[in-house]
Coordinates of C-alpha atoms in Angstrom, one line a residue:
X1 CA 0.1 -0.3 0.3
X2 CA 3.0 2.0 1.1
X3 CA 4.4 1.6 -2.5
X4 CA 0.9 2.4 -4.2
X5 CA 0.8 5.6 -2.4
X6 CA 3.8 6.4 -3.7
X7 CA 3.6 6.5 -7.1
X8 CA 0.3 7.9 -6.9
X9 CA 2.1 11.0 -5.2
X10 CA 4.7 11.3 -7.8
X11 CA 1.9 11.2 -10.2
X12 CA -0.8 13.7 -9.2
X13 CA 2.8 16.1 -8.5
X14 CA 3.8 15.9 -12.5
X15 CA 0.4 16.6 -13.7
X16 CA -1.5 19.3 -11.0
X17 CA 1.9 21.1 -9.7
X18 CA 2.4 21.8 -13.6
X19 CA -1.6 22.2 -14.2
X20 CA -1.4 25.0 -11.5
X21 CA 1.8 26.4 -12.1
X22 CA 3.4 25.8 -14.9
X23 CA 1.2 25.3 -17.0
X24 CA -0.1 28.9 -17.1
X25 CA 2.8 30.3 -17.0
X26 CA 4.3 28.6 -19.6
X27 CA 1.5 29.4 -22.3
X28 CA 1.5 32.6 -21.3
X29 CA 5.1 33.6 -21.9
X30 CA 4.1 32.5 -25.3
X31 CA 1.0 33.9 -26.5
X32 CA 0.1 36.6 -23.6
X33 CA -2.7 38.8 -25.9
X34 CA -4.4 35.4 -25.5
X35 CA -3.0 33.4 -22.8
X36 CA -7.0 31.8 -21.3
X37 CA -7.5 30.7 -24.9
X38 CA -4.8 28.8 -25.3
X39 CA -4.3 27.5 -22.0
X40 CA -7.8 26.0 -23.1
X41 CA -7.0 24.6 -26.2
X42 CA -3.9 22.9 -24.8
X43 CA -5.6 21.5 -22.1
X44 CA -8.6 20.3 -24.2
X45 CA -6.6 18.6 -26.5
X46 CA -4.6 16.3 -23.9
X47 CA -8.2 15.1 -22.0
X48 CA -9.2 14.5 -25.2
X49 CA -5.7 12.2 -25.0
X50 CA -6.2 11.2 -22.1
X51 CA -10.1 10.0 -22.6
X52 CA -8.7 7.3 -25.3
X53 CA -5.8 6.4 -22.7
X54 CA -7.6 5.8 -19.6
X55 CA -9.6 2.4 -20.9
X56 CA -7.8 1.5 -23.5
X57 CA -4.2 1.4 -20.6
X58 CA -7.1 -0.4 -18.4
X59 CA -9.0 -3.0 -21.0
X60 CA -4.5 -4.3 -21.9
X61 CA -3.7 -4.4 -17.8
X62 CA -6.5 -6.4 -17.0
X63 CA -5.1 -9.1 -20.1
X64 CA -1.5 -9.0 -19.6
X65 CA 0.3 -11.9 -18.0
X66 CA 3.9 -11.0 -17.4
X67 CA 6.6 -12.3 -15.1
X68 CA 5.7 -8.6 -12.8
X69 CA 1.8 -9.0 -13.0
X70 CA -1.1 -7.6 -14.7
X71 CA -0.7 -3.8 -13.6
X72 CA 3.1 -3.0 -13.2
X73 CA 4.6 -3.0 -16.3
X74 CA 1.8 -0.2 -17.7
X75 CA 2.8 1.5 -14.7
X76 CA 5.7 1.7 -15.3
X77 CA 5.7 2.6 -19.1
X78 CA 3.2 5.4 -18.5
X79 CA 5.6 6.8 -16.0
X80 CA 7.8 6.9 -18.5
X81 CA 6.2 8.8 -21.2
X82 CA 4.8 11.0 -18.6
X83 CA 8.5 12.4 -16.8
X84 CA 10.3 12.0 -20.7
X85 CA 7.6 14.2 -22.0
X86 CA 7.5 17.0 -18.1
X87 CA 11.2 17.0 -19.6
X88 CA 10.9 17.9 -23.2
X89 CA 8.1 20.7 -21.9
X90 CA 10.9 23.9 -21.2
X91 CA 12.9 22.8 -24.9
X92 CA 9.5 23.9 -26.3
X93 CA 8.8 27.4 -27.3
X94 CA 5.6 27.1 -29.7
X95 CA 1.7 26.0 -27.9
X96 CA 2.5 23.0 -30.2
X97 CA 5.1 22.0 -29.0
X98 CA 3.8 22.2 -26.0
X99 CA 0.3 20.7 -26.7
X100 CA 2.6 17.3 -28.0
X101 CA 4.4 18.0 -25.3
X102 CA 1.2 18.0 -22.7
X103 CA -0.9 14.5 -24.7
X104 CA 1.7 12.9 -23.5
X105 CA 2.0 13.5 -19.9
X106 CA -2.0 13.5 -19.8
X107 CA -2.4 10.5 -21.1
X108 CA 0.6 8.8 -19.6
X109 CA -0.9 9.7 -15.8
X110 CA -4.4 8.4 -17.0
X111 CA -2.8 4.8 -17.8
X112 CA -1.6 5.2 -14.8
X113 CA -4.6 6.3 -12.8
X114 CA -6.6 3.6 -14.7
X115 CA -4.1 0.4 -13.1
X116 CA -3.1 1.8 -10.1
X117 CA -7.4 2.0 -9.0
X118 CA -7.8 -1.6 -10.1
X119 CA -5.5 -2.5 -7.8
X120 CA -8.0 -1.7 -4.4
X121 CA -10.9 -3.3 -6.5
X122 CA -8.5 -6.1 -7.2
X123 CA -7.6 -6.5 -3.8
X124 CA -9.0 -4.8 -0.9
X125 CA -12.4 -5.8 0.3
X126 CA -15.2 -3.9 0.6
X127 CA -15.9 -3.3 4.1
X128 CA -12.3 -1.7 3.8
X129 CA -12.6 -0.2 0.4
X130 CA -13.4 3.4 1.8
X131 CA -10.7 4.0 4.5
X132 CA -8.6 2.6 1.9
X133 CA -9.6 4.2 -1.2
X134 CA -9.4 7.2 1.6
X135 CA -5.6 6.8 2.2
X136 CA -4.5 6.0 -1.2
X137 CA -6.6 9.1 -2.1
X138 CA -4.6 11.5 0.4
X139 CA -2.4 11.3 -3.0
X140 CA -4.6 13.8 -5.0
X141 CA -4.3 16.9 -2.8
X142 CA -0.8 16.2 -1.4
X143 CA 1.0 16.2 -4.9
X144 CA -0.7 19.0 -5.9
X145 CA -0.1 21.4 -2.5
X146 CA 3.7 19.7 -2.3
X147 CA 3.9 20.5 -6.7
X148 CA 3.1 23.7 -6.3
X149 CA 5.3 24.6 -3.1
X150 CA 8.2 23.0 -4.2
X151 CA 7.6 24.4 -8.2
X152 CA 6.5 28.8 -6.8
X153 CA 10.0 29.6 -6.5
X154 CA 11.3 27.6 -9.4
X155 CA 11.8 29.0 -13.7
X156 CA 9.3 27.0 -15.6
X157 CA 11.6 24.6 -16.8
X158 CA 13.4 24.0 -13.5
X159 CA 9.6 22.8 -12.6
X160 CA 9.4 20.7 -15.3
X161 CA 12.7 19.4 -14.7
X162 CA 11.7 18.9 -11.4
X163 CA 8.3 17.5 -11.3
X164 CA 10.0 15.5 -14.1
X165 CA 12.2 13.4 -12.1
X166 CA 9.4 12.8 -8.7
X167 CA 7.2 11.3 -11.1
X168 CA 10.4 8.2 -11.9
X169 CA 11.9 8.8 -8.5
X170 CA 8.5 7.8 -6.7
X171 CA 8.0 5.5 -9.0
X172 CA 10.8 3.2 -8.4
X173 CA 9.3 1.3 -4.5
X174 CA 6.7 0.7 -6.5
X175 CA 8.2 -0.8 -9.9
X176 CA 10.6 -2.4 -7.0
X177 CA 7.5 -4.5 -4.7
X178 CA 4.1 -4.4 -5.9
X179 CA 2.6 -7.6 -7.0
X180 CA -0.5 -7.4 -8.3
X181 CA -2.1 -9.9 -5.2
X182 CA -5.4 -12.3 -5.7
X183 CA -8.6 -10.7 -6.9
X184 CA -11.4 -9.9 -4.6
X185 CA -14.0 -12.8 -5.2
X186 CA -17.4 -11.5 -7.6
X187 CA -19.9 -12.9 -9.9
X188 CA -17.5 -12.8 -12.7
X189 CA -14.0 -13.6 -11.0
X190 CA -12.9 -16.4 -13.2
X191 CA -9.6 -15.3 -14.0
X192 CA -8.1 -14.6 -18.0
X193 CA -7.3 -17.7 -20.7
X194 CA -3.6 -18.7 -20.1
X195 CA -3.0 -18.0 -24.1
X196 CA 0.4 -15.5 -24.3
X197 CA 0.9 -12.9 -22.6
X198 CA -2.2 -11.5 -23.7
X199 CA -5.6 -13.4 -22.5
X200 CA -7.9 -11.8 -25.0
X201 CA -11.4 -11.5 -23.9
X202 CA -13.8 -13.0 -22.0
X203 CA -14.9 -16.7 -23.4
X204 CA -18.2 -15.4 -24.9
X205 CA -17.8 -11.2 -25.1
X206 CA -17.7 -9.0 -27.1
X207 CA -15.0 -6.0 -27.9
X208 CA -19.0 -4.3 -28.2
X209 CA -20.2 -5.9 -24.9
X210 CA -16.3 -5.4 -23.2
X211 CA -17.2 -1.2 -23.9
X212 CA -20.4 -0.6 -24.4
X213 CA -21.9 -3.2 -21.2
X214 CA -20.9 -1.2 -18.1
X215 CA -23.1 1.4 -19.9
X216 CA -26.0 -1.0 -19.6
X217 CA -25.8 -0.7 -15.6
X218 CA -27.4 2.5 -13.6
X219 CA -25.5 1.8 -10.8
X220 CA -22.7 2.8 -13.2
X221 CA -23.4 5.6 -15.3
X222 CA -25.4 7.6 -12.0
X223 CA -21.9 7.2 -10.4
X224 CA -20.2 8.0 -13.7
X225 CA -22.1 11.7 -13.9
X226 CA -21.3 12.5 -10.3
X227 CA -18.0 11.9 -11.4
X228 CA -17.9 13.9 -13.7
X229 CA -19.7 16.8 -12.0
X230 CA -17.2 16.4 -9.3
X231 CA -14.3 16.5 -11.6
X232 CA -16.2 19.2 -13.4
X233 CA -16.9 21.7 -11.0
X234 CA -12.9 21.6 -9.1
X235 CA -11.6 22.2 -12.2
X236 CA -13.6 25.5 -13.8
X237 CA -12.9 26.6 -9.8
X238 CA -8.6 25.8 -10.6
X239 CA -8.5 26.6 -13.9
X240 CA -7.7 29.9 -13.6
X241 CA -7.2 30.3 -10.2
X242 CA -3.5 32.2 -11.3
X243 CA -5.8 34.3 -13.2
X244 CA -8.5 34.5 -10.3
X245 CA -5.6 35.6 -7.9
X246 CA -3.7 38.3 -10.0
X247 CA -6.7 39.5 -12.0
X248 CA -10.1 39.8 -9.6
X249 CA -8.2 39.5 -6.2
X250 CA -5.0 41.3 -7.2
X251 CA -2.3 39.5 -5.2
X252 CA 1.1 40.3 -5.4
X253 CA 2.7 36.8 -5.9
X254 CA -0.4 35.2 -7.8
X255 CA 2.4 32.4 -7.7
X256 CA 2.4 32.1 -4.1
X257 CA -0.9 32.2 -3.1
X258 CA -1.9 29.2 -5.4
X259 CA 0.7 27.2 -3.3
X260 CA -0.8 28.6 -0.8
X261 CA -4.1 27.4 -1.1
X262 CA -3.4 24.3 -2.4
X263 CA -1.8 24.3 1.1
X264 CA -4.9 24.9 3.1
X265 CA -6.9 23.0 0.5
X266 CA -4.9 20.1 1.0
X267 CA -5.5 20.5 5.1
X268 CA -8.9 20.3 4.4
X269 CA -8.6 17.4 2.5
X270 CA -6.1 15.1 4.4
X271 CA -8.2 16.1 7.9
X272 CA -11.8 14.9 6.2
X273 CA -10.8 12.0 3.7
X274 CA -9.3 9.7 6.3
X275 CA -12.2 10.3 9.1
X276 CA -15.3 10.3 6.5
X277 CA -13.5 7.0 4.6
X278 CA -13.7 5.2 8.4
X279 CA -16.8 6.0 9.4
X280 CA -18.2 5.4 6.1
X281 CA -16.4 1.8 6.3
X282 CA -17.9 1.2 9.9
X283 CA -21.3 2.3 8.9
X284 CA -21.8 0.5 6.2
X285 CA -23.2 3.9 3.7
X286 CA -22.0 5.9 1.0
X287 CA -24.7 7.7 -0.5
X288 CA -24.7 10.5 2.5
X289 CA -21.0 10.9 2.5
X290 CA -21.0 11.6 -1.3
X291 CA -23.9 14.6 -0.7
X292 CA -22.0 15.7 2.1
X293 CA -19.2 16.6 0.3
X294 CA -20.7 17.3 -2.3
X295 CA -22.8 20.2 -0.6
X296 CA -19.5 21.3 1.1
X297 CA -17.7 22.1 -2.4
X298 CA -20.9 23.7 -2.9
X299 CA -20.4 25.6 -0.6
X300 CA -17.0 27.5 -1.1
X301 CA -17.7 27.7 -4.6
X302 CA -20.4 29.9 -3.7
X303 CA -18.3 31.9 -1.5
X304 CA -16.1 32.4 -3.9
X305 CA -18.2 33.9 -6.1
X306 CA -19.8 36.0 -4.1
X307 CA -16.5 37.5 -2.2
X308 CA -13.4 37.5 -4.1
X309 CA -11.4 38.8 -1.4
X310 CA -7.9 37.1 0.1
X311 CA -9.4 35.8 3.0
X312 CA -12.3 34.6 2.1
X313 CA -10.4 32.4 -1.0
X314 CA -8.4 31.0 1.8
X315 CA -11.5 30.0 3.8
X316 CA -13.3 28.7 0.9
X317 CA -9.8 26.8 -0.4
X318 CA -9.9 24.9 2.8
X319 CA -13.2 24.2 3.1
X320 CA -13.3 22.9 -0.9
X321 CA -10.7 20.7 0.0
X322 CA -12.8 19.4 2.5
X323 CA -15.7 18.8 0.5
X324 CA -13.7 17.2 -2.1
X325 CA -11.4 15.2 0.6
X326 CA -14.7 13.3 1.9
X327 CA -16.4 13.0 -2.0
X328 CA -13.5 11.9 -3.8
X329 CA -12.9 9.0 -0.5
X330 CA -16.3 7.6 -0.4
X331 CA -17.0 8.4 -4.0
X332 CA -13.9 5.9 -5.4
X333 CA -15.4 3.3 -2.6
X334 CA -18.7 3.5 -3.6
X335 CA -17.3 2.7 -7.6
X336 CA -16.1 0.2 -7.0
X337 CA -19.0 -1.3 -5.2
X338 CA -20.6 -0.8 -8.9
X339 CA -18.0 -2.2 -11.7
X340 CA -20.1 -4.5 -13.8
X341 CA -17.1 -7.5 -14.5
X342 CA -15.1 -8.1 -11.8
X343 CA -12.2 -9.1 -14.3
X344 CA -12.6 -5.5 -16.0
X345 CA -11.8 -4.1 -13.4
X346 CA -9.3 -1.7 -14.9
X347 CA -10.9 -1.5 -18.4
X348 CA -14.7 -0.9 -15.9
X349 CA -12.2 2.1 -13.9
X350 CA -10.8 3.7 -17.1
X351 CA -14.2 4.8 -18.1
X352 CA -14.9 6.1 -14.6
X353 CA -11.4 7.8 -15.1
X354 CA -12.7 9.4 -18.1
X355 CA -15.5 11.3 -16.6
X356 CA -12.5 12.9 -15.0
X357 CA -10.5 13.7 -17.8
X358 CA -13.5 14.5 -20.4
X359 CA -14.5 17.0 -17.4
X360 CA -11.1 18.4 -17.2
X361 CA -12.1 18.9 -21.4
X362 CA -14.9 20.2 -21.0
X363 CA -14.2 22.5 -18.0
X364 CA -12.6 25.4 -20.9
X365 CA -14.9 25.0 -23.7
X366 CA -17.4 26.1 -20.3
X367 CA -15.4 28.3 -18.9
X368 CA -14.5 30.1 -22.1
X369 CA -18.3 30.7 -22.4
X370 CA -19.5 31.8 -19.4
X371 CA -16.5 34.1 -18.7
X372 CA -17.4 37.1 -21.3
X373 CA -21.3 36.3 -19.7
X374 CA -20.2 37.2 -16.0
X375 CA -16.3 37.0 -15.3
X376 CA -14.8 35.1 -12.3
X377 CA -18.6 35.1 -10.6
X378 CA -20.3 33.5 -13.4
X379 CA -17.3 31.0 -13.7
X380 CA -18.0 29.8 -9.3
X381 CA -21.5 29.8 -10.2
X382 CA -21.3 27.4 -13.0
X383 CA -18.9 25.2 -10.7
X384 CA -21.4 25.6 -7.7
X385 CA -24.6 23.9 -10.2
X386 CA -21.9 21.1 -11.0
X387 CA -20.9 20.4 -7.7
X388 CA -25.2 20.1 -6.6
X389 CA -25.5 18.0 -9.3
X390 CA -22.0 15.2 -7.9
X391 CA -24.4 15.3 -5.0
X392 CA -27.5 14.3 -6.9
X393 CA -26.6 11.7 -9.1
X394 CA -25.7 9.0 -6.8
X395 CA -28.9 9.5 -4.6
X396 CA -31.0 7.1 -7.8
X397 CA -27.3 4.3 -7.2
X398 CA -29.6 1.9 -5.7
X399 CA -27.4 -1.2 -4.5
X400 CA -25.1 0.6 -2.4
X401 CA -26.6 3.1 0.2

């Protein structure tokens, strides 16, 4: 579990630190007059690549047979792709070059994420998944704050090199120690066939069934929708945070302000997520915690829209982290309980991860349409509506309490 936590931490440091500080600064240096539009374009194209890579890597890892297991080769391979792209970004002097590298970063991270998420569904009993998901989920807010603090005082080029090195370094324990272990029992827990390094699809199931079948399960579809709206809410809230602090709140050091808000966000998430996951396991309930987390997120976003001041932003950042920590920890456990087929854990979780990548792709487009209508208040208002939708989407799920 410790190796899993470290590799996940490195993955999020590589993606989130660059997204929050390095990429916006890089894009602005190349196209200051159209920085919002250009940043939106780069992020959207990269998110489309992530949408493709998540279920693809997941499906292949489900059916990989090697001496190193099913998940590990793909986690390590995707980490190498991600770090190589980060190492290449300082040399890019055009938006096209930045876009190509960012596509590889995003695709690598989402491929890693699909394979890593499957480990919980593969190996952890249902009654412990809230706690384990909460601990693993801490890697995201910690990656955000650690990465932001590390790169806040560096040049853009040196920041890319640092986070790229951390992606590789924190993957080493997982590459050296992690094993797949036994799968948890499930209705379709029969293992893959033994023919060749890739087992192929299970007998009697067509490729169409493998990829479209999960959507015939209403619980899976509702869980997917909830994750999409939650990620869209946070993406809208953080996409232009650097510009919000500089242009609206008028913080003297906006990059430092992002780091401070990231620290407060992480503090809220860490304080709440493990406790929520543990309580969820003890009570045998998931949905009330997911709804409560979504409501906390909505409240913080309302505050950001109504009070564009530094003091209010600090409080809102803490509450947003608390709400998202509660939401993500318990929602991840909920998702593992609505996966349709045990032998397709990574592929189905890759489809769920598309919700996050899809939200990242949609967020810049939605922001570009919303900002001209009402500036940052309208943007945060839209994010509030998305947070409320995330909580409402889990209510129709009948198979999980």
